[in-house]
Amino acid sequence: MRQDHLISAVDLSREDIEAVLDRAAEIDANPAAFRQRHAGTVLGLCFFEPSTRTRMSFDTAMKRLGGQTVDMGPVESSSVKKGETLADTVRVVEGYADALVLRHPSEGAATMAAEFIDVPLVNAGDGAGQHPSQTLLDLYTIRENAGLDDITIGIMGDLKYGRTVHSLAEALTNFDVNQHFISPESLQLPRNVRYDLHASGASVKEHTELDEVLPELDVLYVTRIQRERFPDENEYRKVAGEYKIDDETLAAASDDLVIMHPLPRVDEISPEIDDSDHAKYFEQAHNGIPVRMALLDILLSNDD
Amino acid sequence: MTDDHQLRVSKIQNGTVIDHVEAGQALNVLAILGIDGTSGETVSVGMNVPSDRLGRKDIVKVEGRELSQSEVDVLSLIAPAASINIVRDYEVVEKSRVVRPETVSGVVSCPNRNCISNADEPITSGFAVLSDGVRCDYCGAIVREKEIAANLDVS
């Protein structure tokens, strides 16, 4: 990987992505070979927002590489509560750890934090900005199940605030992927993501109805539409109800359609889909371990 | 007519004449310069003045003030055709066109209230200059040219 940090999917080249995915495949095939790879290494976990799977999977990934983690703990019990700046927090934790993972509610937090530290930093979500490590495991899952070239993907749900969507759409421009974006008009892609997609030569094909494109999709990436994005409950229910996937919806889909979701889901994918061959979202979540191990391995090796 | 003409183009003794400002942008130019009438400078503003180059233009003359580079940088974003004339003792001693910089720092605030650059952190806002606007170095928000004036961070 060319850079010392992973801040945004825009920074990732095809080579960077393939290096991580290939390493993840090696780890998947022979995890024992990596068990002591980073013995003695400490990863700092700084989560200023709640997180279950991202925090746990980075924690597990570091430990499976032989290292350890130090966790800032909840914001309520940290010095952040006393008014400490993010810039100070990361400079302090940098002294305790060999690399940092940061999640923060403000967009641009990871970009700023990286200005203040020298150890590798992974952006584990900055507000409605980016979530590039999620993207790497998404890409790994897509590659395993559908391949990463010559495919058509539909990305559906909250495209405006969904950071996993922003990172995924931008990273996919490195591949021969036909992207469709399906959302209510009020939750379409933000201006800056459109700008990046156009700048990379990708076309932005937007739809308000899934059935306009469903039959041609190889992959459907579903995201949660959040209640708090709507001024009133009725409007939310109306919109959210239109972007749900169940057996009936999938009648028009290809038999090989791969359904993904960054999780947590609420009710946008009916549990009746879970046991079908379409459902890859739990596999996707499990892929967080080898992919984050691969990412840490590469970033920490850069630092050697 | 003569009096009116003289009033419109009257010379200043020392200061800056910002000419060839896109029509309608004069008040934004004053905002960039932090001039709201309370600080005492003598200011003349011409709006929608006929111009060979622009059709219509605005012109701003500020007595007793020479612009800083950062002020000129931001001016270039909202008035890309502007020329800056520095006047000393009634003579134009320096005449230059504005040049769009590659970046601007500390003069525009990010319109994204949730951007880290709007939090209480030890950083200065920074933007990359695009062909038709600027882009926040931190959150990536894009501010179109016509929106810049509303997001000026000048006092």
Coordinates of C-alpha atoms in Angstrom, one line a residue:
Chain A
M1 CA 0.0 0.0 0.0
R2 CA 1.4 3.4 -0.9
Q3 CA 0.1 5.3 2.0
D4 CA 0.8 4.9 5.7
H5 CA -2.9 5.4 6.7
L6 CA -6.2 4.2 5.4
I7 CA -8.5 7.3 5.5
S8 CA -10.6 7.3 2.4
A9 CA -11.5 4.8 -0.3
V10 CA -10.5 7.5 -2.8
D11 CA -6.9 6.9 -1.8
L12 CA -7.0 3.3 -2.8
S13 CA -5.7 2.1 -6.1
R14 CA -6.6 -1.2 -7.7
E15 CA -3.2 -2.5 -6.7
D16 CA -3.7 -1.4 -3.1
I17 CA -7.0 -3.2 -2.9
E18 CA -5.8 -6.3 -4.6
A19 CA -2.8 -6.5 -2.2
V20 CA -5.1 -6.4 0.8
L21 CA -7.6 -8.9 -0.7
D22 CA -4.8 -11.3 -1.8
R23 CA -3.3 -11.2 1.7
A24 CA -6.7 -11.8 3.2
A25 CA -7.1 -14.9 1.0
E26 CA -3.7 -16.1 2.2
I27 CA -4.8 -15.6 5.8
D28 CA -8.1 -17.3 5.1
A29 CA -6.2 -20.3 3.6
N30 CA -3.6 -20.6 6.3
P31 CA -4.4 -18.5 9.4
A32 CA -1.8 -20.4 11.5
A33 CA 1.0 -18.8 9.4
F34 CA 0.1 -15.4 10.6
R35 CA -0.5 -16.2 14.2
Q36 CA 2.7 -14.6 15.6
R37 CA 3.2 -12.2 12.7
H38 CA 2.8 -9.1 14.9
A39 CA 3.6 -10.4 18.3
G40 CA 4.3 -7.5 20.7
T41 CA 2.4 -5.1 18.5
V42 CA -0.3 -2.9 20.2
L43 CA -3.3 -1.5 18.3
G44 CA -5.1 1.5 19.8
L45 CA -8.8 1.5 19.5
C46 CA -10.4 5.0 19.7
F47 CA -14.1 4.8 19.2
F48 CA -15.9 8.0 19.8
E49 CA -19.2 6.4 18.6
P50 CA -20.7 3.1 19.5
S51 CA -19.5 0.2 17.4
T52 CA -19.9 -3.6 17.8
R53 CA -18.6 -5.4 14.8
T54 CA -15.9 -2.9 13.7
R55 CA -14.4 -2.6 17.1
M56 CA -14.6 -6.3 17.8
S57 CA -13.3 -7.4 14.5
F58 CA -10.2 -5.0 14.7
D59 CA -9.7 -6.3 18.2
T60 CA -9.9 -9.9 17.1
A61 CA -7.8 -9.2 13.9
M62 CA -4.9 -7.7 16.0
K63 CA -5.0 -10.6 18.5
R64 CA -5.0 -13.2 15.7
L65 CA -1.9 -11.6 14.4
G66 CA -0.3 -12.1 17.8
G67 CA -0.7 -8.6 18.9
Q68 CA -2.7 -6.8 21.6
T69 CA -5.1 -3.9 21.8
V70 CA -5.7 -1.0 24.1
D71 CA -9.2 0.5 24.0
M72 CA -10.0 4.0 24.9
G73 CA -13.4 2.8 26.1
P74 CA -16.6 4.7 26.0
V75 CA -16.4 8.5 25.4
E76 CA -18.4 9.0 28.6
S77 CA -15.6 7.7 30.8
S78 CA -12.7 9.2 28.8
S79 CA -10.9 12.5 29.0
V80 CA -12.9 13.5 25.9
K81 CA -15.7 14.2 28.4
K82 CA -13.4 16.7 30.1
G83 CA -13.2 18.6 26.8
E84 CA -10.0 17.2 25.3
T85 CA -9.6 17.8 21.6
L86 CA -9.4 14.8 19.2
A87 CA -5.9 16.1 18.2
D88 CA -4.7 15.7 21.8
T89 CA -6.4 12.3 22.3
V90 CA -4.7 10.7 19.3
R91 CA -1.3 12.2 20.1
V92 CA -1.5 10.7 23.6
V93 CA -2.7 7.3 22.4
E94 CA 0.0 7.3 19.7
G95 CA 2.4 7.0 22.5
Y96 CA 0.7 3.8 23.7
A97 CA 0.2 2.0 20.4
D98 CA 1.9 1.0 17.1
A99 CA -1.2 1.8 15.1
L100 CA -4.6 3.4 15.7
V101 CA -8.2 2.7 14.6
L102 CA -10.4 5.7 14.9
R103 CA -14.2 6.1 14.7
H104 CA -15.6 9.6 15.2
P105 CA -19.0 11.3 14.6
S106 CA -17.5 14.2 12.6
E107 CA -16.7 14.0 8.9
G108 CA -13.0 14.5 8.3
A109 CA -11.9 13.4 11.8
A110 CA -9.6 10.8 10.5
T111 CA -8.0 13.1 8.0
M112 CA -7.3 15.6 10.8
A113 CA -6.1 12.9 13.2
A114 CA -3.6 11.7 10.7
E115 CA -2.0 15.1 10.6
F116 CA -1.1 14.8 14.2
I117 CA 0.4 11.3 14.4
D118 CA 3.1 9.2 12.8
V119 CA 1.8 5.7 13.4
P120 CA -0.6 4.2 10.9
L121 CA -4.2 5.2 11.3
V122 CA -7.3 3.4 10.0
N123 CA -10.5 5.4 9.6
A124 CA -13.2 3.1 11.0
G125 CA -15.9 5.6 10.2
D126 CA -16.1 9.4 10.2
G127 CA -19.7 10.6 10.5
A128 CA -21.4 10.3 7.2
G129 CA -18.0 10.4 5.4
Q130 CA -16.0 7.2 4.8
H131 CA -15.6 3.6 6.1
P132 CA -12.8 2.2 4.0
S133 CA -12.0 -0.9 6.0
Q134 CA -15.6 -2.0 5.6
T135 CA -15.2 -1.5 1.9
L136 CA -12.2 -3.8 1.7
L137 CA -14.2 -6.6 3.3
D138 CA -17.1 -5.8 1.0
L139 CA -14.8 -6.1 -2.0
Y140 CA -13.4 -9.3 -0.7
T141 CA -16.9 -10.7 -0.4
I142 CA -17.8 -9.5 -3.9
R143 CA -14.7 -11.0 -5.3
E144 CA -15.3 -14.3 -3.7
N145 CA -18.9 -14.6 -4.8
A146 CA -19.2 -12.7 -8.1
G147 CA -15.8 -11.5 -9.2
L148 CA -14.7 -7.9 -9.3
D149 CA -14.8 -7.2 -13.0
D150 CA -17.6 -7.3 -15.5
I151 CA -20.4 -7.2 -12.9
T152 CA -23.4 -5.0 -12.3
I153 CA -24.0 -3.9 -8.7
G154 CA -27.0 -2.1 -7.2
I155 CA -26.4 -0.1 -4.1
M156 CA -29.6 0.6 -2.2
G157 CA -30.8 2.5 0.8
D158 CA -29.4 5.6 2.5
L159 CA -26.9 6.7 -0.1
K160 CA -26.6 10.2 1.3
Y161 CA -25.4 9.5 4.8
G162 CA -24.2 5.9 4.4
R163 CA -20.5 6.0 4.8
T164 CA -20.1 2.4 3.7
V165 CA -21.8 3.3 0.5
H166 CA -19.5 6.3 -0.2
S167 CA -16.4 4.2 0.3
L168 CA -17.7 1.3 -1.7
A169 CA -18.9 3.3 -4.7
E170 CA -15.6 5.1 -4.9
A171 CA -13.5 2.0 -4.6
L172 CA -15.5 0.2 -7.2
T173 CA -14.4 2.7 -9.8
N174 CA -11.1 0.9 -9.8
F175 CA -12.8 -2.1 -11.4
D176 CA -15.0 -2.8 -14.4
V177 CA -18.2 -2.5 -12.5
N178 CA -21.5 -1.1 -13.6
Q179 CA -23.0 0.7 -10.6
H180 CA -26.7 1.5 -10.0
F181 CA -27.8 3.6 -7.1
I182 CA -31.3 3.0 -5.7
S183 CA -32.7 5.3 -3.1
P184 CA -35.5 7.7 -2.3
E185 CA -34.8 11.1 -3.8
S186 CA -34.1 12.7 -0.4
L187 CA -31.3 10.1 0.2
Q188 CA -29.4 10.2 -3.0
L189 CA -25.6 10.3 -3.2
P190 CA -24.0 13.5 -1.8
R191 CA -22.4 16.0 -4.1
N192 CA -18.8 15.1 -3.1
V193 CA -19.2 11.4 -3.8
R194 CA -20.8 12.2 -7.2
Y195 CA -17.9 14.5 -7.9
D196 CA -15.4 11.7 -7.2
L197 CA -17.4 9.2 -9.2
H198 CA -17.5 11.5 -12.2
A199 CA -13.8 12.4 -11.8
S200 CA -12.9 8.7 -12.0
G201 CA -15.0 8.4 -15.2
A202 CA -17.8 6.3 -13.6
S203 CA -21.4 7.0 -14.6
V204 CA -23.9 7.6 -11.8
K205 CA -27.1 5.8 -12.7
E206 CA -29.8 6.6 -10.2
H207 CA -33.2 4.9 -9.6
T208 CA -36.0 5.3 -7.1
E209 CA -37.3 1.8 -7.7
L210 CA -35.4 -1.4 -7.3
D211 CA -37.4 -3.3 -9.9
E212 CA -36.1 -0.9 -12.6
V213 CA -32.7 -2.7 -12.3
L214 CA -33.1 -5.8 -10.2
P215 CA -33.1 -8.4 -13.0
E216 CA -29.7 -7.2 -14.3
L217 CA -27.9 -7.1 -11.0
D218 CA -25.2 -9.6 -10.0
V219 CA -24.8 -8.0 -6.6
L220 CA -27.3 -6.0 -4.4
Y221 CA -25.8 -4.1 -1.6
V222 CA -28.5 -3.1 0.9
T223 CA -28.1 -0.4 3.6
R224 CA -30.3 0.7 6.4
I225 CA -32.5 3.7 6.1
Q226 CA -32.3 5.5 9.4
R227 CA -35.3 6.8 11.3
E228 CA -33.4 10.0 12.3
R229 CA -33.0 11.1 8.7
F230 CA -36.7 11.9 8.4
P231 CA -38.6 14.7 10.0
D232 CA -41.6 12.5 11.0
E233 CA -42.3 8.9 11.6
N234 CA -44.9 8.5 8.9
E235 CA -42.6 9.7 6.2
Y236 CA -39.9 7.3 7.4
R237 CA -42.2 4.3 7.5
K238 CA -43.5 5.1 4.0
V239 CA -40.0 5.4 2.5
A240 CA -38.3 2.6 4.5
G241 CA -41.2 0.2 3.5
E242 CA -40.4 0.7 -0.2
Y243 CA -36.8 -0.5 0.1
K244 CA -37.3 -3.8 1.8
I245 CA -36.2 -7.1 0.4
D246 CA -38.2 -10.3 0.7
D247 CA -38.9 -13.5 -1.3
E248 CA -41.5 -11.7 -3.3
T249 CA -39.1 -8.9 -4.3
L250 CA -36.5 -11.4 -5.4
A251 CA -38.8 -13.2 -7.8
A252 CA -37.5 -10.9 -10.5
A253 CA -33.8 -11.4 -9.5
S254 CA -31.2 -13.5 -11.1
D255 CA -30.7 -16.9 -9.4
D256 CA -27.1 -15.9 -8.8
L257 CA -27.8 -12.6 -7.2
V258 CA -25.5 -11.9 -4.2
I259 CA -27.2 -9.9 -1.5
M260 CA -24.9 -8.0 0.9
H261 CA -25.5 -5.7 3.8
P262 CA -22.9 -4.0 6.1
L263 CA -25.2 -4.8 9.1
P264 CA -26.7 -4.1 11.5
R265 CA -30.0 -4.5 9.6
V266 CA -33.4 -3.6 11.1
D267 CA -36.0 -4.9 8.7
E268 CA -34.7 -4.0 5.3
I269 CA -33.9 -7.6 4.5
S270 CA -36.5 -10.1 5.6
P271 CA -35.1 -13.0 7.7
E272 CA -36.7 -15.4 5.1
I273 CA -33.8 -14.5 2.8
D274 CA -31.2 -15.5 5.4
D275 CA -31.2 -19.2 4.4
S276 CA -31.2 -18.6 0.7
D277 CA -28.1 -18.8 -1.6
H278 CA -28.5 -15.1 -2.2
A279 CA -27.7 -14.1 1.4
K280 CA -24.0 -13.3 1.9
Y281 CA -24.2 -10.7 4.7
F282 CA -23.1 -12.9 7.5
E283 CA -20.2 -14.3 5.4
Q284 CA -19.4 -10.6 4.6
A285 CA -19.3 -9.8 8.4
H286 CA -17.0 -12.8 9.0
N287 CA -14.7 -11.6 6.3
G288 CA -14.0 -8.6 8.5
I289 CA -11.4 -10.7 10.3
P290 CA -9.1 -11.9 7.5
V291 CA -9.5 -8.6 5.7
R292 CA -8.7 -6.5 8.7
M293 CA -5.8 -8.8 9.6
A294 CA -4.5 -8.3 6.1
L295 CA -4.9 -4.5 6.3
L296 CA -3.1 -4.3 9.6
D297 CA -0.4 -6.7 8.4
I298 CA 0.3 -4.5 5.4
L299 CA 0.1 -1.1 7.3
L300 CA 2.3 -2.4 10.1
S301 CA 4.8 -3.9 7.7
N302 CA 5.0 -0.5 5.9
D303 CA 5.9 1.0 9.2
D304 CA 8.8 -1.4 9.9
Chain B
M1 CA -23.7 64.3 -15.7
T2 CA -20.2 65.5 -15.2
D3 CA -20.6 65.6 -11.4
D4 CA -22.1 62.2 -11.5
H5 CA -19.3 60.9 -13.7
Q6 CA -16.7 62.3 -11.4
L7 CA -18.4 60.9 -8.4
R8 CA -18.4 57.4 -9.9
V9 CA -14.8 57.3 -10.9
S10 CA -13.3 59.7 -8.3
K11 CA -9.7 58.8 -7.5
I12 CA -8.6 57.6 -4.1
Q13 CA -5.4 58.8 -2.5
N14 CA -4.1 55.6 -1.0
G15 CA -5.7 52.2 -1.1
T16 CA -7.0 49.5 -3.5
V17 CA -9.3 49.6 -6.5
I18 CA -10.8 46.2 -7.3
D19 CA -12.0 46.5 -10.8
H20 CA -13.7 44.0 -13.2
V21 CA -15.6 42.3 -10.4
E22 CA -18.4 40.2 -11.8
A23 CA -21.7 42.2 -11.6
G24 CA -23.5 41.5 -8.4
Q25 CA -20.5 40.5 -6.4
A26 CA -19.5 43.9 -5.0
L27 CA -21.1 43.3 -1.6
N28 CA -19.4 39.9 -1.4
V29 CA -16.1 41.5 -2.1
L30 CA -16.8 43.9 0.8
A31 CA -17.6 40.8 3.0
I32 CA -14.3 39.2 2.1
L33 CA -12.5 42.4 3.1
G34 CA -14.5 42.4 6.3
I35 CA -16.0 45.8 5.5
D36 CA -19.4 46.4 6.9
G37 CA -19.2 50.2 7.3
T38 CA -18.4 50.2 11.0
S39 CA -14.6 50.2 10.7
G40 CA -14.3 53.7 9.2
E41 CA -12.7 53.1 5.8
T42 CA -13.9 55.3 2.9
V43 CA -15.4 52.9 0.4
S44 CA -16.9 53.5 -3.0
V45 CA -18.9 50.8 -4.7
G46 CA -20.0 50.8 -8.3
M47 CA -22.5 48.2 -9.3
N48 CA -23.6 47.2 -12.8
V49 CA -21.2 49.6 -14.4
P50 CA -20.9 49.2 -18.2
S51 CA -17.8 47.3 -19.1
D52 CA -16.2 46.4 -22.5
R53 CA -14.8 43.2 -21.1
L54 CA -17.6 42.0 -18.9
G55 CA -20.7 43.8 -20.3
R56 CA -21.6 44.9 -16.7
K57 CA -19.2 44.9 -13.8
D58 CA -18.9 46.0 -10.2
I59 CA -16.0 48.1 -8.9
V60 CA -14.9 48.6 -5.3
K61 CA -12.5 51.3 -4.1
V62 CA -11.2 51.1 -0.6
E63 CA -9.3 54.0 0.9
G64 CA -6.3 53.3 3.1
R65 CA -6.2 49.6 2.6
E66 CA -4.0 47.3 0.6
L67 CA -5.2 43.7 0.2
S68 CA -3.4 40.7 1.7
Q69 CA -2.6 37.7 -0.4
S70 CA -5.2 35.6 1.4
E71 CA -7.8 38.2 0.6
V72 CA -6.8 38.3 -3.0
D73 CA -6.9 34.5 -3.1
V74 CA -10.5 34.4 -2.0
L75 CA -11.4 37.3 -4.2
S76 CA -10.2 35.2 -7.1
L77 CA -12.8 32.6 -6.3
I78 CA -15.8 34.9 -6.5
A79 CA -14.4 37.4 -9.0
P80 CA -12.1 35.5 -11.3
A81 CA -11.8 38.3 -13.8
A82 CA -11.0 41.0 -11.2
S83 CA -8.0 43.3 -11.4
I84 CA -6.4 44.7 -8.3
N85 CA -5.0 48.2 -8.5
I86 CA -2.9 49.4 -5.6
V87 CA -3.0 53.2 -5.4
R88 CA -0.5 55.4 -3.6
D89 CA -0.7 59.1 -3.6
Y90 CA -3.3 59.0 -6.4
E91 CA -1.2 56.9 -8.7
V92 CA -1.7 53.3 -9.6
V93 CA 1.6 51.7 -8.5
E94 CA 0.7 48.1 -8.9
K95 CA -1.8 46.5 -11.2
S96 CA -2.5 42.8 -11.3
R97 CA -5.1 40.3 -12.2
V98 CA -6.2 37.9 -9.6
V99 CA -4.8 34.4 -10.0
R100 CA -6.7 31.4 -8.7
P101 CA -4.6 29.6 -6.1
E102 CA -4.5 25.8 -5.8
T103 CA -5.6 26.0 -2.2
V104 CA -7.1 28.5 0.2
S105 CA -6.6 28.3 3.9
G106 CA -8.4 30.0 6.8
V107 CA -10.8 32.2 4.8
V108 CA -13.7 30.0 4.0
S109 CA -15.5 27.8 6.6
C110 CA -16.8 24.4 5.7
P111 CA -20.6 24.6 5.2
N112 CA -20.9 21.1 6.6
R113 CA -21.6 21.8 10.3
N114 CA -20.5 18.3 11.1
C115 CA -17.1 18.7 9.6
I116 CA -14.2 18.3 12.0
S117 CA -12.9 21.7 10.8
N118 CA -15.9 23.3 12.5
A119 CA -15.1 21.6 15.8
D120 CA -12.9 23.1 18.5
E121 CA -9.7 21.5 17.2
P122 CA -6.3 23.1 16.6
I123 CA -6.6 23.3 12.8
T124 CA -7.3 25.9 10.2
S125 CA -9.9 25.3 7.5
G126 CA -8.4 24.4 4.2
F127 CA -9.9 24.0 0.7
A128 CA -8.6 22.7 -2.6
V129 CA -9.7 25.0 -5.5
L130 CA -11.7 23.3 -8.2
S131 CA -12.8 24.7 -11.5
D132 CA -16.1 25.9 -10.2
G133 CA -15.7 26.0 -6.4
V134 CA -13.6 24.7 -3.6
R135 CA -13.4 21.4 -1.7
C136 CA -12.9 21.0 2.0
D137 CA -9.5 19.3 2.8
Y138 CA -11.1 17.5 5.8
C139 CA -14.6 16.3 5.0
G140 CA -14.5 16.7 1.2
A141 CA -17.6 18.9 1.0
I142 CA -17.8 20.9 -2.2
V143 CA -18.7 24.5 -2.1
R144 CA -19.7 25.9 -5.5
E145 CA -18.5 29.3 -6.6
K146 CA -21.8 31.0 -5.9
E147 CA -22.0 29.6 -2.4
I148 CA -18.5 30.7 -1.3
A149 CA -19.6 34.2 -0.3
A150 CA -22.1 32.7 2.2
N151 CA -19.3 30.7 3.8
L152 CA -16.6 33.3 4.2
D153 CA -14.7 33.1 7.5
V154 CA -13.5 36.7 7.6
S155 CA -14.0 39.3 10.3

